[in-house]
Tab-separated table of C-alpha atoms in Angstrom:
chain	number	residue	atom	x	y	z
O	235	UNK	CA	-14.234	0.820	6.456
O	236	UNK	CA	-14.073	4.428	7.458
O	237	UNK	CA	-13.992	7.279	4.854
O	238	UNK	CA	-13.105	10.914	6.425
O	239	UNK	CA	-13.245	14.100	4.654
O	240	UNK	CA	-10.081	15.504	5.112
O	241	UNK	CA	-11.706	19.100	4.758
O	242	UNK	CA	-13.609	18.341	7.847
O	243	UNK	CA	-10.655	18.850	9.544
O	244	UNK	CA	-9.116	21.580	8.120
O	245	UNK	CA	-7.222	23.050	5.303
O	246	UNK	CA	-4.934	19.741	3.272
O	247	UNK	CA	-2.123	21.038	4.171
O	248	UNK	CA	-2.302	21.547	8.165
O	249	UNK	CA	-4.315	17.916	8.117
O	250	UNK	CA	-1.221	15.971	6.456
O	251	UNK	CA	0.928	17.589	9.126
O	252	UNK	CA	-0.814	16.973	11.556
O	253	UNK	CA	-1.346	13.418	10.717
O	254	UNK	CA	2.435	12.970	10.007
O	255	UNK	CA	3.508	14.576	13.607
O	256	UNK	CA	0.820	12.227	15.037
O	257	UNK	CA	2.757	9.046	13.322
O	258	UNK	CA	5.744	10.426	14.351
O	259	UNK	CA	4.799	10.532	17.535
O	260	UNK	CA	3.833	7.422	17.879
O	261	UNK	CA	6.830	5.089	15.855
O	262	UNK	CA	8.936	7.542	18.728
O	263	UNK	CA	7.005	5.840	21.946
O	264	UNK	CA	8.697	3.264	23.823
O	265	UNK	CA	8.799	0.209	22.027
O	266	UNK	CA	8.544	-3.584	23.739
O	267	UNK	CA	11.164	-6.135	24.286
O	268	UNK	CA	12.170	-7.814	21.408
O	269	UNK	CA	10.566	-4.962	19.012
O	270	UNK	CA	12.724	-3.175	16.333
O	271	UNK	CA	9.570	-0.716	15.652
O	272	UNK	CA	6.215	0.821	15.982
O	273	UNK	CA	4.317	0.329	12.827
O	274	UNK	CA	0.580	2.024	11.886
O	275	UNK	CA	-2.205	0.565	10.799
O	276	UNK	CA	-1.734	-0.398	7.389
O	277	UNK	CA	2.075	0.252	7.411
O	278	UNK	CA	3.373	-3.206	7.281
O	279	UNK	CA	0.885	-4.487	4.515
O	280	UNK	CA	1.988	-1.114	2.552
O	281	UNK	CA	5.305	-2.295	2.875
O	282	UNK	CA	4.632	-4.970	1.615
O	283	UNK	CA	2.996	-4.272	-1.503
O	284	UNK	CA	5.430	-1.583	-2.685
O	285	UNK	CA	8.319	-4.565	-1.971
O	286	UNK	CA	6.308	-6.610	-4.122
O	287	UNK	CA	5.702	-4.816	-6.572
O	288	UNK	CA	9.612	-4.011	-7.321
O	289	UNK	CA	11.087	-7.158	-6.955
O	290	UNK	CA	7.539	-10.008	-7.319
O	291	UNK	CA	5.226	-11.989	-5.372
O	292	UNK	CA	7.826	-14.599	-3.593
O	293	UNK	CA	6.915	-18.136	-4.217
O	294	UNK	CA	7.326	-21.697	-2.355
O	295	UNK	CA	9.378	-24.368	-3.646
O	296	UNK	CA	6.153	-26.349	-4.197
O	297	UNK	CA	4.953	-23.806	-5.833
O	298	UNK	CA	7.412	-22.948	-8.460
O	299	UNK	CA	7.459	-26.827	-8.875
O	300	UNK	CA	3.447	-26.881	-9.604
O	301	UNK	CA	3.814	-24.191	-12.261
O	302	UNK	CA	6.515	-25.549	-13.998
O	303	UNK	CA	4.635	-29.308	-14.151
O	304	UNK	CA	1.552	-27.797	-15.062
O	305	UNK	CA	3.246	-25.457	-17.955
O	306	UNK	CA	5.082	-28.793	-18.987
O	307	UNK	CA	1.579	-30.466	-19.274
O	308	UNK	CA	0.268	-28.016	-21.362
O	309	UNK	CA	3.532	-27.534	-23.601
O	310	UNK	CA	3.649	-23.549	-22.160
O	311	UNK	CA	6.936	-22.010	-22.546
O	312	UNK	CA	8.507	-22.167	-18.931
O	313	UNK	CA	9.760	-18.973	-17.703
O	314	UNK	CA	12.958	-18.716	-16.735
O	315	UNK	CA	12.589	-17.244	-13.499
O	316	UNK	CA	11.019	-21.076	-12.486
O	317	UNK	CA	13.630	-22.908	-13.893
């Protein structure tokens, strides 16, 4: 891990600009065969996270079938989002 003091670099302001025309700079370059986009470090698993945290955590079949047995066993109340 790398921490950067943004001050380093300048005043807040001109850094976040400069980062964002540097990001938009780069999802602009060519992109390969076969590729809808250019995603940044960290973009995808951001993404990810804020999808996750609006709509849950997706999970398997076998899963959802393991909690539900396992809530049976212990007489839980099974949500109905696993039914």
């Amino acid at each position: 891990m790398i921490a950067l003091d943004p001050q380093a670099f300048g005043d807040e302001i001109s850094f976040r600009a400069d980062v964002h025309a540097l990001s938009m700079s780069i999802s602009e370059l060519p992109k390969a065969a076969g590729t809808d986009r250019i995603l940044l470090p960290g973009q995808r698993g951001f993404e990810t996270a804020r999808e996750r945290k609006s709509k849950g955590i997706p999970l398997s079949a076998g899963t959802r079938k393991n909690l539900v047995t396992l809530a049976r066993s212990l007489g839980a109340k099974i949500p109905a989002v696993l039914s």
